[in-house]
Tab-separated table of C-alpha atoms in Angstrom:
chain	number	residue	atom	x	y	z
S	1	MET	CA	-2.395	-6.606	-5.355
S	2	LYS	CA	-2.759	-5.134	-1.794
S	3	ILE	CA	0.428	-4.755	0.137
S	4	LEU	CA	0.834	-3.565	3.650
S	5	VAL	CA	3.960	-1.886	4.625
S	6	ASN	CA	4.984	-1.400	8.260
S	7	PHE	CA	7.607	1.435	8.521
S	8	GLU	CA	10.211	1.784	11.435
S	9	SER	CA	8.531	4.959	12.499
S	10	GLY	CA	5.276	2.896	13.379
S	11	LEU	CA	3.351	4.119	10.446
S	12	LYS	CA	1.331	1.399	8.608
S	13	GLN	CA	0.217	2.051	5.037
S	14	ILE	CA	-1.554	-0.171	2.585
S	15	PHE	CA	-0.536	0.185	-1.060
S	16	ILE	CA	-2.569	-1.135	-3.944
S	17	VAL	CA	-0.144	-1.933	-6.734
S	18	PRO	CA	-0.329	-3.577	-10.061
S	19	LYS	CA	1.158	-7.264	-10.390
S	20	SER	CA	3.502	-6.032	-13.092
S	21	MET	CA	5.519	-3.623	-10.791
S	22	LEU	CA	8.833	-5.163	-9.671
S	23	ALA	CA	9.420	-5.551	-5.955
S	24	ILE	CA	12.534	-3.382	-6.070
S	25	GLU	CA	10.475	-0.517	-7.750
S	26	PHE	CA	7.860	-0.961	-5.053
S	27	ARG	CA	10.313	-0.907	-2.067
S	28	ASN	CA	11.825	2.331	-3.480
S	29	MET	CA	8.651	3.913	-4.010
S	30	ALA	CA	7.339	2.983	-0.404
S	31	LYS	CA	10.689	4.165	1.148
S	32	LYS	CA	10.266	7.620	-0.639
S	33	ILE	CA	6.761	7.846	1.049
S	34	GLY	CA	7.098	6.449	4.446
S	35	GLY	CA	10.944	6.177	5.228
S	36	ASN	CA	12.507	2.980	6.373
S	37	ILE	CA	10.740	-0.147	6.095
S	38	GLU	CA	10.413	-2.754	8.954
S	39	SER	CA	8.419	-5.246	7.087
S	40	ILE	CA	6.265	-5.804	4.038
S	41	GLU	CA	2.994	-8.105	3.918
S	42	PHE	CA	1.400	-9.259	0.718
S	43	SER	CA	-2.310	-9.713	0.572
S	44	LEU	CA	-3.419	-12.659	-1.672
S	45	PRO	CA	-7.001	-13.849	-1.827
S	46	PRO	CA	-7.398	-17.361	-0.426
S	47	ARG	CA	-7.392	-20.391	-2.822
S	48	ARG	CA	-10.854	-20.974	-2.087
S	49	GLN	CA	-11.611	-17.448	-3.345
S	50	SER	CA	-9.851	-17.925	-6.675
S	51	ASN	CA	-13.007	-18.684	-8.501
S	52	LEU	CA	-14.220	-15.067	-8.063
S	53	SER	CA	-14.836	-13.115	-11.234
S	54	ARG	CA	-12.363	-10.504	-12.027
S	55	SER	CA	-14.793	-7.780	-11.179
S	56	GLU	CA	-15.535	-9.233	-7.986
S	57	LEU	CA	-11.787	-9.286	-7.039
S	58	GLN	CA	-11.577	-5.537	-8.098
S	59	GLU	CA	-14.499	-4.777	-5.806
S	60	GLY	CA	-13.172	-6.654	-2.812
S	61	ILE	CA	-15.893	-9.030	-2.820
S	62	LEU	CA	-15.457	-12.206	-1.012
S	63	ARG	CA	-17.821	-15.347	-1.083
S	64	LEU	CA	-18.378	-17.029	2.059
S	65	PRO	CA	-18.521	-20.961	2.094
S	66	ASP	CA	-21.838	-22.369	1.996
S	67	ARG	CA	-23.065	-23.797	5.339
S	68	ARG	CA	-23.160	-27.504	5.602
């Protein structure tokens, strides 16, 4: 899962973390790396993209809707 962390210093960092990692563990890790955290944004694929294969999700491949 991709997580964007906005730090109070103005730094922005994207982390790729396993879904099994606890939120508190992630927050503590991010704080050690970049300092105080202003906000955290989670990136989840849209529901329409949920039919992607596991390998496509890992590669970041997104299918565009068919033109009608």
